Amino acid sequence: MGSNEAGYRWLKNFLGDAFNVIRVPLVPEILHLDCVLSVPRTGLAILCPEAFAEGIPKVLEDFDTISVSLEDASRLAVNGLPVDESHYIMSFNDHNDNEYIREELEKRGISVYPVYFGVHNGQGGSLRCATQALIRRREQ
């Protein structure tokens, strides 16, 4: 389990009223939210509907969605790296080519950069997990 009720309450308390923290319980087979949800840009989400124990969060209900199976989510197909609203880095390997997600993103005007990622780490991480968080600042 990647998180629990105590973790949700801690984060909500830590961030205070500055952010709306939403509790998102996952099915036991899934470790982290980034394994079943990726938001390449506002209004577009790649997600695995089966992975959300209480259904897809309401905040996503009006989003255009690219749905993947629980099996593909377990293979970390969703664990890509949105660079900005027009560019997305995604992994592929001998077991999962992620062609469906790539095609769906490209239909929506997003350039996809596939990177061969042959072995996931021992904790189940993929490409996004292998990167550090990016702080993006828009030049004025």
mmCIF file of C-alpha atoms in Angstrom:
data_model
loop_
_atom_site.group_PDB
_atom_site.id
_atom_site.type_symbol
_atom_site.label_atom_id
_atom_site.label_comp_id
_atom_site.label_asym_id
_atom_site.label_seq_id
_atom_site.Cartn_x
_atom_site.Cartn_y
_atom_site.Cartn_z
ATOM 1 C CA MET A 1 0.000 0.000 0.000
ATOM 2 C CA GLY A 2 1.469 3.304 -1.087
ATOM 3 C CA SER A 3 -0.583 5.348 1.347
ATOM 4 C CA ASN A 4 -3.442 5.136 3.803
ATOM 5 C CA GLU A 5 -5.926 7.233 5.729
ATOM 6 C CA ALA A 6 -3.223 8.459 8.122
ATOM 7 C CA GLY A 7 -1.087 9.617 5.194
ATOM 8 C CA TYR A 8 -4.027 11.454 3.660
ATOM 9 C CA ARG A 9 -4.781 13.230 6.960
ATOM 10 C CA TRP A 10 -1.098 14.126 7.436
ATOM 11 C CA LEU A 11 -0.807 15.659 3.954
ATOM 12 C CA LYS A 12 -4.096 17.538 4.349
ATOM 13 C CA ASN A 13 -2.908 18.943 7.682
ATOM 14 C CA PHE A 14 0.575 19.755 6.345
ATOM 15 C CA LEU A 15 -0.714 21.644 3.294
ATOM 16 C CA GLY A 16 -3.539 23.327 5.155
ATOM 17 C CA ASP A 17 -6.174 25.282 3.296
ATOM 18 C CA ALA A 18 -3.831 26.240 0.451
ATOM 19 C CA PHE A 19 -4.629 22.976 -1.387
ATOM 20 C CA ASN A 20 -7.645 20.749 -1.791
ATOM 21 C CA VAL A 21 -6.301 17.287 -0.897
ATOM 22 C CA ILE A 22 -8.461 14.489 -2.274
ATOM 23 C CA ARG A 23 -8.378 11.005 -0.768
ATOM 24 C CA VAL A 24 -8.070 8.406 -3.560
ATOM 25 C CA PRO A 25 -8.232 4.814 -2.285
ATOM 26 C CA LEU A 26 -6.790 2.239 -4.681
ATOM 27 C CA VAL A 27 -7.382 -1.498 -5.043
ATOM 28 C CA PRO A 28 -4.846 -3.632 -3.127
ATOM 29 C CA GLU A 29 -2.949 -4.678 -6.279
ATOM 30 C CA ILE A 30 -1.820 -1.103 -6.946
ATOM 31 C CA LEU A 31 0.919 0.549 -4.909
ATOM 32 C CA HIS A 32 0.833 4.226 -5.940
ATOM 33 C CA LEU A 33 -1.495 6.677 -7.647
ATOM 34 C CA ASP A 34 1.059 7.416 -10.396
ATOM 35 C CA CYS A 35 0.715 3.783 -11.496
ATOM 36 C CA VAL A 36 -2.948 4.351 -12.436
ATOM 37 C CA LEU A 37 -3.244 8.083 -13.176
ATOM 38 C CA SER A 38 -1.237 10.439 -15.347
ATOM 39 C CA VAL A 39 -2.400 13.934 -16.310
ATOM 40 C CA PRO A 40 -0.529 15.067 -19.431
ATOM 41 C CA ARG A 41 -2.434 18.365 -19.410
ATOM 42 C CA THR A 42 -5.446 19.936 -17.765
ATOM 43 C CA GLY A 43 -8.577 18.131 -18.922
ATOM 44 C CA LEU A 44 -6.816 14.978 -20.136
ATOM 45 C CA ALA A 45 -5.999 11.907 -18.048
ATOM 46 C CA ILE A 46 -4.578 8.462 -18.669
ATOM 47 C CA LEU A 47 -6.122 6.209 -16.052
ATOM 48 C CA CYS A 48 -7.171 2.727 -15.027
ATOM 49 C CA PRO A 49 -10.820 2.886 -13.908
ATOM 50 C CA GLU A 50 -10.632 -0.546 -12.211
ATOM 51 C CA ALA A 51 -7.874 0.646 -9.880
ATOM 52 C CA PHE A 52 -9.949 3.260 -8.031
ATOM 53 C CA ALA A 53 -11.566 1.463 -5.092
ATOM 54 C CA GLU A 54 -14.291 4.119 -4.726
ATOM 55 C CA GLY A 55 -14.594 5.039 -8.398
ATOM 56 C CA ILE A 56 -12.829 7.689 -10.431
ATOM 57 C CA PRO A 57 -12.481 10.878 -8.361
ATOM 58 C CA LYS A 58 -15.128 13.530 -9.131
ATOM 59 C CA VAL A 59 -12.425 16.068 -9.981
ATOM 60 C CA LEU A 60 -11.708 13.950 -13.094
ATOM 61 C CA GLU A 61 -15.303 13.367 -14.191
ATOM 62 C CA ASP A 62 -15.246 15.965 -17.000
ATOM 63 C CA PHE A 63 -11.780 15.022 -18.237
ATOM 64 C CA ASP A 64 -11.135 13.397 -21.591
ATOM 65 C CA THR A 65 -9.745 10.017 -20.519
ATOM 66 C CA ILE A 66 -7.551 7.365 -22.047
ATOM 67 C CA SER A 67 -8.450 4.180 -20.178
ATOM 68 C CA VAL A 68 -6.112 1.250 -19.637
ATOM 69 C CA SER A 69 -6.735 -2.166 -18.121
ATOM 70 C CA LEU A 70 -5.684 -3.182 -14.623
ATOM 71 C CA GLU A 71 -3.252 -5.613 -16.234
ATOM 72 C CA ASP A 72 -1.565 -2.807 -18.208
ATOM 73 C CA ALA A 73 -1.553 -0.543 -15.137
ATOM 74 C CA SER A 74 0.135 -3.348 -13.187
ATOM 75 C CA ARG A 75 2.803 -3.361 -15.925
ATOM 76 C CA LEU A 76 3.255 0.384 -15.230
ATOM 77 C CA ALA A 77 1.887 1.527 -18.590
ATOM 78 C CA VAL A 78 0.501 4.713 -17.002
ATOM 79 C CA ASN A 79 3.739 5.665 -15.235
ATOM 80 C CA GLY A 80 4.877 8.170 -17.864
ATOM 81 C CA LEU A 81 6.353 11.626 -17.516
ATOM 82 C CA PRO A 82 4.360 14.644 -18.728
ATOM 83 C CA VAL A 83 6.948 17.297 -19.616
ATOM 84 C CA ASP A 84 4.460 19.994 -20.569
ATOM 85 C CA GLU A 85 1.053 20.155 -22.251
ATOM 86 C CA SER A 86 2.483 19.078 -25.604
ATOM 87 C CA HIS A 87 5.232 16.578 -24.712
ATOM 88 C CA TYR A 88 5.106 13.242 -22.901
ATOM 89 C CA ILE A 89 7.868 10.715 -22.211
ATOM 90 C CA MET A 90 6.711 7.131 -21.868
ATOM 91 C CA SER A 91 8.414 3.818 -21.351
ATOM 92 C CA PHE A 92 8.073 0.629 -23.325
ATOM 93 C CA ASN A 93 9.702 -2.769 -23.002
ATOM 94 C CA ASP A 94 9.573 -6.339 -24.279
ATOM 95 C CA HIS A 95 6.350 -6.999 -22.324
ATOM 96 C CA ASN A 96 4.411 -3.809 -23.022
ATOM 97 C CA ASP A 97 4.831 -1.577 -26.077
ATOM 98 C CA ASN A 98 2.348 1.086 -24.834
ATOM 99 C CA GLU A 99 1.396 1.671 -28.476
ATOM 100 C CA TYR A 100 -2.274 2.274 -27.588
ATOM 101 C CA ILE A 101 -1.460 5.085 -25.148
ATOM 102 C CA ARG A 102 1.043 6.636 -27.557
ATOM 103 C CA GLU A 103 -1.513 6.671 -30.377
ATOM 104 C CA GLU A 104 -4.223 8.148 -28.146
ATOM 105 C CA LEU A 105 -1.930 10.935 -26.916
ATOM 106 C CA GLU A 106 -0.800 11.750 -30.453
ATOM 107 C CA LYS A 107 -4.466 11.951 -31.592
ATOM 108 C CA ARG A 108 -4.821 14.666 -28.966
ATOM 109 C CA GLY A 109 -1.838 16.661 -30.261
ATOM 110 C CA ILE A 110 0.762 15.481 -27.748
ATOM 111 C CA SER A 111 4.234 14.498 -28.980
ATOM 112 C CA VAL A 112 5.269 11.227 -27.360
ATOM 113 C CA TYR A 113 8.879 10.236 -26.776
ATOM 114 C CA PRO A 114 9.142 6.482 -26.170
ATOM 115 C CA VAL A 115 12.103 5.344 -24.066
ATOM 116 C CA TYR A 116 13.057 1.695 -23.748
ATOM 117 C CA PHE A 117 12.877 0.835 -20.049
ATOM 118 C CA GLY A 118 13.633 -2.865 -19.932
ATOM 119 C CA VAL A 119 13.539 -3.510 -16.206
ATOM 120 C CA HIS A 120 11.430 -1.856 -13.559
ATOM 121 C CA ASN A 121 13.021 -1.314 -10.199
ATOM 122 C CA GLY A 122 12.479 -3.822 -7.418
ATOM 123 C CA GLN A 123 9.809 -1.661 -5.798
ATOM 124 C CA GLY A 124 7.704 -1.572 -8.972
ATOM 125 C CA GLY A 125 8.734 1.834 -10.312
ATOM 126 C CA SER A 126 8.950 2.778 -13.968
ATOM 127 C CA LEU A 127 10.041 5.809 -15.964
ATOM 128 C CA ARG A 128 8.322 8.496 -13.889
ATOM 129 C CA CYS A 129 9.636 6.918 -10.705
ATOM 130 C CA ALA A 130 13.158 7.016 -12.150
ATOM 131 C CA THR A 131 13.059 10.804 -12.482
ATOM 132 C CA GLN A 132 13.097 13.608 -9.981
ATOM 133 C CA ALA A 133 10.245 16.087 -9.722
ATOM 134 C CA LEU A 134 10.549 18.984 -12.116
ATOM 135 C CA ILE A 135 9.809 22.548 -11.108
ATOM 136 C CA ARG A 136 8.449 24.294 -14.155
ATOM 137 C CA ARG A 137 8.535 28.064 -14.301
ATOM 138 C CA ARG A 138 7.110 30.043 -17.136
ATOM 139 C CA GLU A 139 9.295 32.927 -18.268
ATOM 140 C CA GLN A 140 7.373 36.207 -18.286
#
